[in-house]
Coordinates of C-alpha atoms and ligand atoms in Angstrom, one line a residue:
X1 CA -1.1 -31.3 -70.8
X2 CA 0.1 -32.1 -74.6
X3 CA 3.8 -33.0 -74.7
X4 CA 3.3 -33.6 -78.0
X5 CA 4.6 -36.7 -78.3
X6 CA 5.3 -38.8 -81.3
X7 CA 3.3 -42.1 -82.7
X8 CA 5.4 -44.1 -81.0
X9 CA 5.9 -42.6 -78.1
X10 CA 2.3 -42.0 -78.0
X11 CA 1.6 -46.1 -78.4
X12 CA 4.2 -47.0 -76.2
X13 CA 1.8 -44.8 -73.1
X14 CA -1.0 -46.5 -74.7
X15 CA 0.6 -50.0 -74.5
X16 CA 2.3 -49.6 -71.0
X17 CA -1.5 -47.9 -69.5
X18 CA -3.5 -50.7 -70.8
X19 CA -1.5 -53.2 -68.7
X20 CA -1.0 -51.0 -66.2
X21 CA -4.5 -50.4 -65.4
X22 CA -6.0 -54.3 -66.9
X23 CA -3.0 -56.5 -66.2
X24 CA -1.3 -55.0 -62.8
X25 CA -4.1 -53.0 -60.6
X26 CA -6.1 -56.1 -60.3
X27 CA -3.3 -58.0 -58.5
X28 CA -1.2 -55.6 -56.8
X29 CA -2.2 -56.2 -53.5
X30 CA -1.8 -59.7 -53.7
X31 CA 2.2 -59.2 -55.3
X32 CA 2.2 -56.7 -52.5
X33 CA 1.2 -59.0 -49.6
X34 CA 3.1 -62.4 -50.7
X35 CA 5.9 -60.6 -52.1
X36 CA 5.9 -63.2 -55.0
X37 CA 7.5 -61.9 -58.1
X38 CA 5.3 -60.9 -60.5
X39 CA 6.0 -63.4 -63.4
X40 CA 2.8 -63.3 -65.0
X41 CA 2.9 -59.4 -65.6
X42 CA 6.5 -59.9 -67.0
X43 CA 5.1 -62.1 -69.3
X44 CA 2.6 -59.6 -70.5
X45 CA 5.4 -57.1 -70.8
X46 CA 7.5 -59.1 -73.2
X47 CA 4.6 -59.6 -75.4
X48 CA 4.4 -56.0 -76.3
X49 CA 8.2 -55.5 -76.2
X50 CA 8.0 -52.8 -73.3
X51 CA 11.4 -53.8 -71.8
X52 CA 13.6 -52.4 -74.9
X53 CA 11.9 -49.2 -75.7
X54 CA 15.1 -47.2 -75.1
X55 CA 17.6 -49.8 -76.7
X56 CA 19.0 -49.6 -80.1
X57 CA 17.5 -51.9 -83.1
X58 CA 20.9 -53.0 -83.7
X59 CA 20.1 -54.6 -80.2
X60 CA 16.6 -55.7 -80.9
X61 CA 15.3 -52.4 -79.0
X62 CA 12.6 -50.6 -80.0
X63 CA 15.0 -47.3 -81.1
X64 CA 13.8 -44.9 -78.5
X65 CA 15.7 -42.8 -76.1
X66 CA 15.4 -42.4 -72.6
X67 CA 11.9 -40.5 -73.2
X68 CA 10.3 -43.6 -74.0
X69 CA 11.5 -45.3 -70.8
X70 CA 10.6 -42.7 -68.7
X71 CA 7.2 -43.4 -70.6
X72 CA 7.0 -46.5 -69.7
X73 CA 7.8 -46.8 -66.3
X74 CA 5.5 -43.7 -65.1
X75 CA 2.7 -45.5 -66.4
X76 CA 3.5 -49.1 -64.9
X77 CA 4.2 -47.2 -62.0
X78 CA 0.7 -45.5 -61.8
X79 CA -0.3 -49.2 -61.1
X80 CA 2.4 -50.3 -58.6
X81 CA 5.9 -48.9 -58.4
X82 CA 7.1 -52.5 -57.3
X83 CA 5.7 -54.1 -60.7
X84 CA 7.3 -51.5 -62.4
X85 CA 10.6 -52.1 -61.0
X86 CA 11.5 -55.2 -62.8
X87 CA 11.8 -53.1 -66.3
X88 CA 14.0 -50.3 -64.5
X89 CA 16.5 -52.9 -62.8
X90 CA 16.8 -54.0 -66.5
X91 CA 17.4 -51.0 -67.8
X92 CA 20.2 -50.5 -65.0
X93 CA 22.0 -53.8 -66.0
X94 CA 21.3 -52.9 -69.9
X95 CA 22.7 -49.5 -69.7
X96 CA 26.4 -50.0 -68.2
X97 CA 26.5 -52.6 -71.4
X98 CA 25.2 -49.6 -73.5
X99 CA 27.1 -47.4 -72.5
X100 CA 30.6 -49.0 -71.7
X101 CA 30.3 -52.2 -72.9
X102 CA 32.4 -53.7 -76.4
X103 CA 30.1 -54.2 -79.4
X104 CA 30.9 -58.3 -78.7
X105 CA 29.5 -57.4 -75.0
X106 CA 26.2 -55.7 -76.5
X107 CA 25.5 -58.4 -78.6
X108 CA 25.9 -61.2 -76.0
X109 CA 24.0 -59.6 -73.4
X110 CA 21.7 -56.5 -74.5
X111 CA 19.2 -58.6 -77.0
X112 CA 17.5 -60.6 -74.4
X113 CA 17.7 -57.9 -72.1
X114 CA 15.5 -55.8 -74.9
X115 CA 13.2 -58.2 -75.0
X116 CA 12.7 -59.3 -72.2
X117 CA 13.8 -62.8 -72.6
X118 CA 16.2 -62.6 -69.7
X119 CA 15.6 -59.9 -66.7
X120 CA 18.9 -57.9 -65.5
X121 CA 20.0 -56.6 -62.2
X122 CA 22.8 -53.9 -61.1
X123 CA 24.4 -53.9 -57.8
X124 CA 26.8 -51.8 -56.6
X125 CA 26.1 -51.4 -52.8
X126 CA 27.7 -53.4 -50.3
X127 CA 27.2 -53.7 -46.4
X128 CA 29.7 -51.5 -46.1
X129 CA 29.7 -49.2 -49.0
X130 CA 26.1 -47.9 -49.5
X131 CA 26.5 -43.9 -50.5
X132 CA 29.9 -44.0 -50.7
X133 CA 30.5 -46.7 -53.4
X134 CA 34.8 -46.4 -52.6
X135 CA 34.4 -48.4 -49.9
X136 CA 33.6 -51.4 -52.5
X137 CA 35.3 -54.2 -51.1
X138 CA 34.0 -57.2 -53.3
X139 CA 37.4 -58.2 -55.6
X140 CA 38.2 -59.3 -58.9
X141 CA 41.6 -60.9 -59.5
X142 CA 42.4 -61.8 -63.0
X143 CA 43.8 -65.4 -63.0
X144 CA 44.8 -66.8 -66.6
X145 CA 41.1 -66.2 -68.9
X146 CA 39.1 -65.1 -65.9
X147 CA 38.6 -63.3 -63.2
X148 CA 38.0 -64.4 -59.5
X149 CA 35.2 -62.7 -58.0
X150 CA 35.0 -63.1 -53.9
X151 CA 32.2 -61.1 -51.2
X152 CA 29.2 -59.8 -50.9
X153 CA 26.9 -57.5 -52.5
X154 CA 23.6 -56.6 -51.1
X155 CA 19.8 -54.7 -51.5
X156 CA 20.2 -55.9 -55.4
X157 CA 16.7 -55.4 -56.5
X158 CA 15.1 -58.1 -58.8
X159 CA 17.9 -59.7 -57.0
X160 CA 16.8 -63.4 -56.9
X161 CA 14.6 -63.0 -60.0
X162 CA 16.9 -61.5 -63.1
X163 CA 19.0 -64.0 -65.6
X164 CA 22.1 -61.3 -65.8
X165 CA 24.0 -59.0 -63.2
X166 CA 26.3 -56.4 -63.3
X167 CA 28.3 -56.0 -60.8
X168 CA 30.9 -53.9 -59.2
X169 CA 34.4 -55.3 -57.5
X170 CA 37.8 -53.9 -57.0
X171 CA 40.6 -54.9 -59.0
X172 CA 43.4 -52.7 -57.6
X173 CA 42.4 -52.4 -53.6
X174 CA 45.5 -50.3 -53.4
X175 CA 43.8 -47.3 -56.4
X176 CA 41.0 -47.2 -54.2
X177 CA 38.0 -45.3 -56.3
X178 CA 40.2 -45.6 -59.1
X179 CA 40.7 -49.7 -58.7
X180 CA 37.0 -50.8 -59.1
X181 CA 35.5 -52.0 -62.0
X182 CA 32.5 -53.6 -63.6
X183 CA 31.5 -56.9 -64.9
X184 CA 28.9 -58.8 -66.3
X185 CA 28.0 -62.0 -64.3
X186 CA 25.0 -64.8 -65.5
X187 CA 23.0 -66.5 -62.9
X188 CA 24.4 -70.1 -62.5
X189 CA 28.3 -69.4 -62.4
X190 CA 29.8 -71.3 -59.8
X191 CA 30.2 -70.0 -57.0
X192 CA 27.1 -66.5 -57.4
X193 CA 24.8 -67.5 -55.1
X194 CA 21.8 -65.8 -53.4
X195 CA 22.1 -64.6 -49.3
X196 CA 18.8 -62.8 -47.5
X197 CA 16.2 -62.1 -48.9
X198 CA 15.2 -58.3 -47.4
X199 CA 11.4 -57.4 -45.8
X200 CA 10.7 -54.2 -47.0
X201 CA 8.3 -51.7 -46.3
X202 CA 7.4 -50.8 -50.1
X203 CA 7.9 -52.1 -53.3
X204 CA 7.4 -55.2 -52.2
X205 CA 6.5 -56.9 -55.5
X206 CA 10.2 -57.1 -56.0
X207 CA 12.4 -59.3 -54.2
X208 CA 15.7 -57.2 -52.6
X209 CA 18.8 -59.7 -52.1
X210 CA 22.1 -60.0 -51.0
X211 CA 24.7 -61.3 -54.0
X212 CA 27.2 -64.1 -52.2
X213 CA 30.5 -64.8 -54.6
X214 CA 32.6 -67.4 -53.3
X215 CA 35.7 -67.8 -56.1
X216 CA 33.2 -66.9 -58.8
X217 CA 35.1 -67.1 -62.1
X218 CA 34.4 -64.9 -64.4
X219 CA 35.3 -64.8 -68.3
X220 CA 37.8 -62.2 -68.5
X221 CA 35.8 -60.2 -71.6
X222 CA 33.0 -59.7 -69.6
X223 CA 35.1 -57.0 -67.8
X224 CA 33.2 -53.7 -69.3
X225 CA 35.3 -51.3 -70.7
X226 CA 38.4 -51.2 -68.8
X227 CA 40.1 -52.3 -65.4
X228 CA 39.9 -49.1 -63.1
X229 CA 36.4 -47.5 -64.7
X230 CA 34.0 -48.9 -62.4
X231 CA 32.7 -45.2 -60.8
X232 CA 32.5 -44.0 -64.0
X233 CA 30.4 -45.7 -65.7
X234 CA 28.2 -46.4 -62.5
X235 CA 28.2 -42.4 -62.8
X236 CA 27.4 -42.5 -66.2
X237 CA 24.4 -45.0 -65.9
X238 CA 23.0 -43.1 -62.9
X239 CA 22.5 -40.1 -65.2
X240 CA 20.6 -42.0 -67.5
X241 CA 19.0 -44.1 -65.1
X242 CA 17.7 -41.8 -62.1
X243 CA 15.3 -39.8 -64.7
X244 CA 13.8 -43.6 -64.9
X245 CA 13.5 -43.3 -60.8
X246 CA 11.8 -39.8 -61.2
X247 CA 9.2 -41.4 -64.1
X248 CA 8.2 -43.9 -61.1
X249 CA 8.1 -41.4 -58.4
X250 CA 5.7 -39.1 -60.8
X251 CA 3.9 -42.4 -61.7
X252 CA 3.4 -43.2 -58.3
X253 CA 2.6 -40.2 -57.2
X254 CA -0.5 -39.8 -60.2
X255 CA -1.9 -43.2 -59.2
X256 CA -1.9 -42.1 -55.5
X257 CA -4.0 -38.9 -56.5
X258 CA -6.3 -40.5 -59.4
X259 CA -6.9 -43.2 -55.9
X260 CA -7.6 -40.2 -53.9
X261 CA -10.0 -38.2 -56.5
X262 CA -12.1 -41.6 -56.7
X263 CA -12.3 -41.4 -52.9
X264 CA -13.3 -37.9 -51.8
X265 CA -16.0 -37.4 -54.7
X266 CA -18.0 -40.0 -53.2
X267 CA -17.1 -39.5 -49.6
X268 CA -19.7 -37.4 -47.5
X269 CA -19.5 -36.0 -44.2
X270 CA -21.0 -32.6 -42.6
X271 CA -23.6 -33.5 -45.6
X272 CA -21.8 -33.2 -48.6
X273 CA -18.7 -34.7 -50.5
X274 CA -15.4 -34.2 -49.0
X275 CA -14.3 -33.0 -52.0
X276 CA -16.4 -29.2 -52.1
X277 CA -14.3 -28.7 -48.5
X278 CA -11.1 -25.7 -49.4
X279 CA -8.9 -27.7 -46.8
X280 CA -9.0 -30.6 -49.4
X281 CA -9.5 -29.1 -52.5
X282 CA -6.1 -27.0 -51.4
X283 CA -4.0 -30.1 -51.3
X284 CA -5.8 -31.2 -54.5
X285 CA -4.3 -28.3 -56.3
X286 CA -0.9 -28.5 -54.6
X287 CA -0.3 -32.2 -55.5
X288 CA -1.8 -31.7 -58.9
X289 CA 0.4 -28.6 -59.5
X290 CA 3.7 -30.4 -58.4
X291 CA 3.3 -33.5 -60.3
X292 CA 3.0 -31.5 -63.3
X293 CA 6.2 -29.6 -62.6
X294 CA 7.9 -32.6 -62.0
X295 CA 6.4 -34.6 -64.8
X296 CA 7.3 -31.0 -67.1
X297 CA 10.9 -30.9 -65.8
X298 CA 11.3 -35.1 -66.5
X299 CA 10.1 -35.1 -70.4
X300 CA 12.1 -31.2 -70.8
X301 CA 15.4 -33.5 -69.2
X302 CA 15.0 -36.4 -71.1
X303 CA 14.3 -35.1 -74.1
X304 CA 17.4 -33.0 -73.5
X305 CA 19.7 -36.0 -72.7
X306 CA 17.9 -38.0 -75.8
X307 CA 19.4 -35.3 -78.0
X308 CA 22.6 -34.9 -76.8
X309 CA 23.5 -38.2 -76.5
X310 CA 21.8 -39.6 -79.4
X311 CA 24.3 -38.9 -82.0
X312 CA 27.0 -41.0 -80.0
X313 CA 24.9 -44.0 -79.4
X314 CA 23.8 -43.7 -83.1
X315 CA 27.9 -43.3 -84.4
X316 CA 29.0 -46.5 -81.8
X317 CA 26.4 -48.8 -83.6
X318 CA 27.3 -47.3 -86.8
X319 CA 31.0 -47.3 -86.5
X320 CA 31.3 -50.7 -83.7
X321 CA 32.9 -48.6 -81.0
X322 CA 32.0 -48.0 -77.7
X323 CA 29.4 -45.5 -76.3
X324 CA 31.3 -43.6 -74.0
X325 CA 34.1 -43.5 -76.6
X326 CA 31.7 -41.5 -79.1
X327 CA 30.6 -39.5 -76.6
X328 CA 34.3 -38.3 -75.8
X329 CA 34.9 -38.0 -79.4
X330 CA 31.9 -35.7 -80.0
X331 CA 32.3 -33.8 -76.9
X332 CA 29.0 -35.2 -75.6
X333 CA 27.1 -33.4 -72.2
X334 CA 27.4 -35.6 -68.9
X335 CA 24.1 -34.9 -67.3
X336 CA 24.7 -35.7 -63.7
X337 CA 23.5 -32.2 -62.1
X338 CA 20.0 -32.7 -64.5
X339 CA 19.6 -35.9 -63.7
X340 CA 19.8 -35.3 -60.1
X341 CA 17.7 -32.3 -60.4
X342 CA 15.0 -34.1 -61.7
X343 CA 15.4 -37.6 -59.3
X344 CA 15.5 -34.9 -56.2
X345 CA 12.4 -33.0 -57.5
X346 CA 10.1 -35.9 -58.6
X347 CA 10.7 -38.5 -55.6
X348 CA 9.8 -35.7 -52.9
X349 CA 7.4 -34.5 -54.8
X350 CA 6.1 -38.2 -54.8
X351 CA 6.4 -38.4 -50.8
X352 CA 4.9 -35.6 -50.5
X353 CA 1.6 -36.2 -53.1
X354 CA 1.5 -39.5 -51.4
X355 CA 1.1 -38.2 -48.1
X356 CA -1.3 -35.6 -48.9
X357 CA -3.5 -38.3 -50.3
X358 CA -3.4 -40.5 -47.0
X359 CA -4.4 -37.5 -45.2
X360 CA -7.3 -36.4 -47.4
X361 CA -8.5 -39.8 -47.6
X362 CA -8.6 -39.9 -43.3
X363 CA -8.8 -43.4 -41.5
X364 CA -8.9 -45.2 -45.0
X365 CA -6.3 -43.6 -46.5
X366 CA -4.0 -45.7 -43.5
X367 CA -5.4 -48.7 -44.3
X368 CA -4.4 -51.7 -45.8
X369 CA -7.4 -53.0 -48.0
X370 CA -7.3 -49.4 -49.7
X371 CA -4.6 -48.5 -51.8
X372 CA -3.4 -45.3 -50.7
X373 CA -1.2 -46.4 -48.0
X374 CA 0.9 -48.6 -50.6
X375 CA 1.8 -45.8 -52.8
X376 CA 3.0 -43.6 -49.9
X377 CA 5.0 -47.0 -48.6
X378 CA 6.4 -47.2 -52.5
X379 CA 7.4 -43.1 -52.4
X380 CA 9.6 -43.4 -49.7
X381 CA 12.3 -45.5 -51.7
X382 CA 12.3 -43.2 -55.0
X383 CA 14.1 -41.0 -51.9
X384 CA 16.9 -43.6 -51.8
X385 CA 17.9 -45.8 -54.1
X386 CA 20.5 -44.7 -57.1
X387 CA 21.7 -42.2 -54.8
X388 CA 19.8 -40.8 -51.7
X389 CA 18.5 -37.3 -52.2
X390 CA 21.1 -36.3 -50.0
X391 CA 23.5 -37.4 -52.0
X392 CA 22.1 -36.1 -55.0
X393 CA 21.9 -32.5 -53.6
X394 CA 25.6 -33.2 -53.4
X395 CA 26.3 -34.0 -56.9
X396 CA 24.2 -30.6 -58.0
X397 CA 26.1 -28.4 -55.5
X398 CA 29.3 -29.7 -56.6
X399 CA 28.4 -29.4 -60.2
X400 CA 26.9 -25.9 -60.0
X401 CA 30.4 -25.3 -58.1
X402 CA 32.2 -26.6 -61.0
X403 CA 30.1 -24.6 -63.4
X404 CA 30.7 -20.7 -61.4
X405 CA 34.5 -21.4 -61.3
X406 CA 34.9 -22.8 -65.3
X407 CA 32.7 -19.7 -65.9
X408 CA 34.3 -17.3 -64.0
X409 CA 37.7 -18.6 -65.5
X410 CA 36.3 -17.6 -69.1
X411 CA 35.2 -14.1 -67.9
X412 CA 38.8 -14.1 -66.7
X413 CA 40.0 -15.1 -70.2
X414 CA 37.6 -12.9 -71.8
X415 CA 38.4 -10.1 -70.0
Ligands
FAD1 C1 14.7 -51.4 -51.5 C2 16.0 -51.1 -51.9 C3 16.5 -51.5 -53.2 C4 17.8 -51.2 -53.6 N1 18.2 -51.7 -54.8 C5 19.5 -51.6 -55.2 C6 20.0 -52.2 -56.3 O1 19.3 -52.8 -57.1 N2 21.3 -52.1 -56.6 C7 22.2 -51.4 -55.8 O2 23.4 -51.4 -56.0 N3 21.7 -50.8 -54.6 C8 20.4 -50.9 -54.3 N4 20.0 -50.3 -53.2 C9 20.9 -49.6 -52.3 C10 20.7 -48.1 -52.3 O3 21.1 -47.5 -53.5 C11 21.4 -47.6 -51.0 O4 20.6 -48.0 -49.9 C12 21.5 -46.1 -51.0 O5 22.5 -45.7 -52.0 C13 22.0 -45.5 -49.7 O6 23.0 -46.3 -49.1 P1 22.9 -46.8 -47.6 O7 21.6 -47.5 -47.5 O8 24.1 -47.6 -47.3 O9 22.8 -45.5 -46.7 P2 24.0 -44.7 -46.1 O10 25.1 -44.4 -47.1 O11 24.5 -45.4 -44.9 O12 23.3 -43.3 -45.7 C14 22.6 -43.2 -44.5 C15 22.1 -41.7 -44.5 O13 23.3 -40.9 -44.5 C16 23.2 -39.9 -45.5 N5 24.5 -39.7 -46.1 C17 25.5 -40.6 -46.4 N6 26.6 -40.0 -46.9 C18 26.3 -38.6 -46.9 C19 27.0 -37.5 -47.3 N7 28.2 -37.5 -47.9 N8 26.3 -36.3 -47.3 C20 25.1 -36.2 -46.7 N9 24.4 -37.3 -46.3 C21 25.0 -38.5 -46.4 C22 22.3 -40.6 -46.6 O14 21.7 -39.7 -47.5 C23 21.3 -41.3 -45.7 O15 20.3 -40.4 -45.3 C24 18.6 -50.5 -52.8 C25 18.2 -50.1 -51.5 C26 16.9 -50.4 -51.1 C27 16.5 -49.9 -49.7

């Protein structure tokens, strides 16, 4: 279908496909196996700037929105969702800075992060606060210029691998959700080290690890935004960020099919290709038809978000203020029930595609040396992280319950 992109949107697909198919199908299987990260494919992503797309010039981005990321990462993740991942886990420690983060903090950290010259990570979860990111026990006490960070953090993808973190601790246990905050923290401070290293069924290509902080000091101005604001702008990443996780589920899910359309053409049994059967040509169609509705409903988002938040990203560079600020100013849309939506609708669509292929592909599709298996193992998490679809389900329920009573409180008014 024509989405009728732009030039530049259109050469950012045209960049992102060329490596995908070239630079990362050839060795998939072997970043899958060894779980080595893939530093060779990074290197071939910074050359054509693909980890700044969505990032302001004034940052050394490329000036895009979130379209072009989604771009991006649905294509790398045609390849191998676990390749991709390293650009999205950048974009999750670039975006808090975006949005939340002082102009100082955006010109310290988000250059290199939009070019690739560092890699960034975001961790929130902890042992004991997965969905329910209260529970953060990690602290931050300001002592003099800094801040002392002490506990642990785990599942932080690109966790070993990325130059620049940001983090979540509490800074007032006793405010609970309203005492954590965020902070940047480089690799190298004293006392940020690395714990286990996770085995994972999928997405293996990128390395899933625990963040240890033992009396970490932290400079005090690489607080973002305020003490206190730690949910919200975790909350206002995730709805910029979790249309990136749909782009990989719809990516993975394509890659799975194109796999499985190669396959059953050339396949024969009874006589004849496996393909001319209605059993498989039915699941063909279905897997065909939801990817397109999910890929529809992801550009139709995005494209959404880009234009509504747009003009505040555009008046914080102009003006050196914050994001989040503008966006309060000009009464800018939060986009958490869309976001949602779309994260919900693409990553089971992606389980479900992925599936679908294994089975029309029979005892091959299960194996190993074939590569239908590994996109169904790489589905599974696009159910998970940045929020399980659970929890996602919870956020659009609660915003839809928001919406009827605001709505009925105006017919009230009106009436
Ligand atoms: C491979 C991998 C990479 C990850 N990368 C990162 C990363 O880079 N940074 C980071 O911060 N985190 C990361 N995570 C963590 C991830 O976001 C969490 O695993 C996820 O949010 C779920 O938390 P949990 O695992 O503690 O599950 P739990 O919160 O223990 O949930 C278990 C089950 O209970 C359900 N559940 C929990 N609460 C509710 C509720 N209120 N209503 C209905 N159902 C509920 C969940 O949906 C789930 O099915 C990663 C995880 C994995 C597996």
């Amino acid at each position: 279908m024509d989405y009728g992109f732009t030039e530049q949107q259109q050469e950012i697909v045209n960049l992102a496909r060329a490596i995908a198919q070239k630079k990362i199908r050839p060795v998939r299987e072997h970043y899958d196996q060894t779980e080595e990260f893939p530093w060779p494919i990074v290197e071939e992503l910074r050359k054509v700037g693909l980890f700044g797309v969505y990032l302001p010039e004034e940052v050394d981005g490329l000036g895009g929105g979130n379209l072009e990321l989604v771009l991006a990462a649905e294509e790398l993740s045609k390849a191998c969702g676990g390749i991709a991942l390293c650009v999205a886990t950048s974009s999750l420690c670039a975006l808090p800075i975006l949005l939340y983060g002082s102009p100082e903090l955006r010109k310290k950290y988000l250059p290199d992060l939009a070019t690739g010259k560092k890699l960034g990570a975001f961790n929130i979860t902890e042992p004991g606060a997965g969905s329910d990111a209260t529970a953060t026990k990690a602290t931050a006490v300001l002592q003099g210029d800094h801040y002392v960070v002490n506990g642990i953090k785990n599942f932080c993808s690109t966790g070993k691998d990325a130059d620049t973190y940001v983090i979540f601790a509490t800074t007032n246990p006793n405010r609970g959700a309203r005492g954590i905050s965020a902070f940047v923290v480089e690799k190298g401070t004293p006392g940020f080290t690395f714990g286990k290293k996770e085995e994972k069924m999928g997405i293996r290509a990128n390395g899933t690890y625990e963040l240890v902080f033992q009396n970490c000091k932290i400079p005090k101005e690489n607080l973002i935004y305020k003490e206190g604001y730690g949910l919200f702008i975790a909350q206002l990443t995730f709805d910029y960020s979790r249309p990136g996780v749909a782009a990989q589920a719809i990516g993975i899910a394509q890659g799975a099919l194109d796999e499985t359309m190669s396959y059953i053409r050339q396949r024969k049994q009874f006589g004849q290709s496996i393909s001319s059967f209605q059993a498989i040509q039915h699941m063909m169609a279905d897997c065909a038809t939801q990817i397109e509705a999910g890929r529809a409903l992801l550009y139709a988002t995005v494209r959404a978000m880009d234009a509504s938040n747009g003009p505040a990203i555009r008046k914080a560079m102009e003006e050196n203020k914050v994001v989040a600020d503008c966006m309060n100013e000009l009464d800018t849309k939060r986009w958490t029930k869309e976001s949602g939506m779309v994260k919900v609708f693409c990553s089971d669509t992606a389980m479900r595609v992925a599936t679908d292929c294994v089975q029309m592909c029979g005892g091959i599709g299960y194996m190993r040396d074939f590569p239908v298996e590994k996109y169904m193992r790489d589905a599974k998490i696009t159910q998970i992280y940045e929020g399980t679809n659970q929890i996602q389900r919870n956020e659009i329920a609660m915003m839809m319950i928001k919406e009827a009573a605001s709505k009925s409180k105006k017919d009230l008014v009106a009436a």
